[in-house]
CSV table of C-alpha atoms in Angstrom, one decimal:
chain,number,residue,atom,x,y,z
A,1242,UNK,CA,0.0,0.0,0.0
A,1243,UNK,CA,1.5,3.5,-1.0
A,1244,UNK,CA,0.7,5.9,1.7
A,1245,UNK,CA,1.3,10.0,1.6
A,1246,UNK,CA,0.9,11.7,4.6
A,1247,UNK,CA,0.9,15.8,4.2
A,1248,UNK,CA,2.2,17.1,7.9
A,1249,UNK,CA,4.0,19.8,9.2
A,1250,UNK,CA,5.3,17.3,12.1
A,1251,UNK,CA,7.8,15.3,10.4
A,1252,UNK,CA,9.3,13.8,13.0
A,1253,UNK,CA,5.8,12.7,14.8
A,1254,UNK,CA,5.1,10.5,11.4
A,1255,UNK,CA,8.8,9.1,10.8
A,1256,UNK,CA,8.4,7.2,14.7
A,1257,UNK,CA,5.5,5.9,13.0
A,1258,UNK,CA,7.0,4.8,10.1
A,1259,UNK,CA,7.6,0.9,11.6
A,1260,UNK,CA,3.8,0.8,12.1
A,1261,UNK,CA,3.2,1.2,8.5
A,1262,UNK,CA,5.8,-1.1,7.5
A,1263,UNK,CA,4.6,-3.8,9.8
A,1264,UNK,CA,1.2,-3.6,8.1
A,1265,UNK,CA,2.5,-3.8,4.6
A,1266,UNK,CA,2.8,0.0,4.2
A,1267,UNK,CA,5.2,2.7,2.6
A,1268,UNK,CA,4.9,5.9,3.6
A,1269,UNK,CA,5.4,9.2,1.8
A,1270,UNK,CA,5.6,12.5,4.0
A,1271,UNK,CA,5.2,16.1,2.1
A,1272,UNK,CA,4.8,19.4,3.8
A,1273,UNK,CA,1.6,20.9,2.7
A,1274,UNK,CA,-1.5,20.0,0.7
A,1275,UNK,CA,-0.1,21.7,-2.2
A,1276,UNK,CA,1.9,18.9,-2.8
A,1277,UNK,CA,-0.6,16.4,-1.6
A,1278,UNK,CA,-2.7,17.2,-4.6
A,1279,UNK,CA,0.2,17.2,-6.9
A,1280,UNK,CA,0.7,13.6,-5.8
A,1281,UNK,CA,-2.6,12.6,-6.0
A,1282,UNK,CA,-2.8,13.7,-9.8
A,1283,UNK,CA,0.6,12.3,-11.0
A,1284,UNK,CA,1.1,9.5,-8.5
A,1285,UNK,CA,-2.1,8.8,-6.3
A,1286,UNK,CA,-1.5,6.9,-3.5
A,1287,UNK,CA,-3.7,4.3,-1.7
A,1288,UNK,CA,-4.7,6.7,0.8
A,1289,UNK,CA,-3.6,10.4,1.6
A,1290,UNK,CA,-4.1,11.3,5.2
A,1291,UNK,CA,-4.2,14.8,6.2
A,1292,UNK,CA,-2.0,16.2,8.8
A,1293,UNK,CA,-1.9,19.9,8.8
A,1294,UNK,CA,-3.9,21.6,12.0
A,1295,UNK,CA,-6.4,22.9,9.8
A,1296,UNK,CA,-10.1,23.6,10.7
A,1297,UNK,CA,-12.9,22.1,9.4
A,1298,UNK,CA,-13.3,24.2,6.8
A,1299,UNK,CA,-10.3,23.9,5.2
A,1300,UNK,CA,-10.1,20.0,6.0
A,1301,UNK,CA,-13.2,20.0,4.1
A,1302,UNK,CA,-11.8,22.1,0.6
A,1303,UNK,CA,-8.6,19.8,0.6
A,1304,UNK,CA,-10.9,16.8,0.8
A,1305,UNK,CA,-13.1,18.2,-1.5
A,1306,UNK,CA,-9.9,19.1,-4.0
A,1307,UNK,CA,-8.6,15.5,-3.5
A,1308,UNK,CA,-12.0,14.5,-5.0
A,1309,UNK,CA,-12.5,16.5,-7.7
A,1310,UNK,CA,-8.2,15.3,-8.9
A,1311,UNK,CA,-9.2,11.2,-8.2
A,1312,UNK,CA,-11.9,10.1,-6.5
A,1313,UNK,CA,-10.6,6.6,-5.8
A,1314,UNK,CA,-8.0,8.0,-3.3
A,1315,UNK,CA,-9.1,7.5,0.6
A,1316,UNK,CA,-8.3,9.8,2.7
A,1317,UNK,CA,-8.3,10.5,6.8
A,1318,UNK,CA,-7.5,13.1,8.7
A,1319,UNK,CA,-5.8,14.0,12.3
A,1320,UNK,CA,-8.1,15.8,13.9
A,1321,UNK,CA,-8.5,16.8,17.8
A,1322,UNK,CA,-12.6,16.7,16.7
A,1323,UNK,CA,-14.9,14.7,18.5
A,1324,UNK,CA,-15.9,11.5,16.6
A,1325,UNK,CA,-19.2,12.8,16.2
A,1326,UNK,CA,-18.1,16.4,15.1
A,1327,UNK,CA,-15.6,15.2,12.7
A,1328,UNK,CA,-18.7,12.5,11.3
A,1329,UNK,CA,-21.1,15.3,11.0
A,1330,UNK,CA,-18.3,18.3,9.2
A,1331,UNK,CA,-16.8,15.6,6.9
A,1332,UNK,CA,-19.9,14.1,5.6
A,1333,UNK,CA,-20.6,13.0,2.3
A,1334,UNK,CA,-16.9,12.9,1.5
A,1335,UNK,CA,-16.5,9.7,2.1
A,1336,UNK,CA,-13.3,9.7,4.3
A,1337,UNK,CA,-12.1,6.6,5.4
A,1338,UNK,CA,-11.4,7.6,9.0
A,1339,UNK,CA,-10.1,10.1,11.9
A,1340,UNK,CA,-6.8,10.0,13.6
A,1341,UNK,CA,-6.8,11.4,16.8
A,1342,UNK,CA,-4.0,14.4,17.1
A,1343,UNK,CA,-1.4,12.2,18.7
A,1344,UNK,CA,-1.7,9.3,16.7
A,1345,UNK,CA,0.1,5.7,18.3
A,1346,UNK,CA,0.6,2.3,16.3
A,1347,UNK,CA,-2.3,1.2,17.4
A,1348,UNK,CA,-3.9,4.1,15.5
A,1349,UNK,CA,-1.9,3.1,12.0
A,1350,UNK,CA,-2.9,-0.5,12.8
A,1351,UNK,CA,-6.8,0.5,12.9
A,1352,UNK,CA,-6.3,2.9,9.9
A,1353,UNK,CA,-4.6,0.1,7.8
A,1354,UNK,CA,-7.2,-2.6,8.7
A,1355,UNK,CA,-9.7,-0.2,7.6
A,1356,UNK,CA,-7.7,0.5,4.1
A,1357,UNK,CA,-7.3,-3.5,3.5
A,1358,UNK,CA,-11.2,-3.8,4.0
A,1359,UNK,CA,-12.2,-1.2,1.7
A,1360,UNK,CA,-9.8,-2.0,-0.8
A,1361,UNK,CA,-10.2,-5.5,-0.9
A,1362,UNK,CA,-6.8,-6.6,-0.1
């Protein structure tokens, strides 16, 4: 599974980076949705998850660009939202899941499950 991750904490993501390859997973880190989008036209990944403190309404325009470029590209999000919050802002756009802010192994292991059953693999 090819995996970009657009995050302004770098270093939070590459301590993840084990958890993704234990689950069959490589990981791509950029720094901004910019160059999220350009990945997702030339290269898109598996799933794109979206790192980058913004509020709902501008988690909701990149998800929304994401769709418009490929609409076969999953996405989640690291969000501090409640569950029911983040369900209620983000719906209709089909995003695979939440990540809470701080996100553990356990967290990429979830996410990953959920990727394998949507996917089929």
């Amino acid at each position: 599974m090819n995996i970009v991750c657009a995050t302004t904490r770098a270093a939070r993501w590459e301590a993840l980076r084990p958890a993704f390859a234990a689950g069959g997973a490589e990981l791509r880190l950029v720094p901004s949705s910019e160059t999220a989008l350009a990945c997702v036209r030339d290269m898109p990944p598996d799933l794109l998850i979206v790192d980058l403190e913004l509020d709902a309404a501008a988690l909701r325009a990149v998800i929304m660009d994401v769709l418009r470029i490929n609409a076969v590209v999953h996405t989640a999000a690291v969000t501090d939202m409640a569950a029911e919050a983040f369900h209620d802002r983000m719906e209709g756009l089909g995003m695979l899941m939440s990540l809470p802010a701080e996100p553990a192994a356990a967290d990429i292991e979830r996410l990953l499950a959920a990727l394998r059953q949507v996917s089929g693999q």
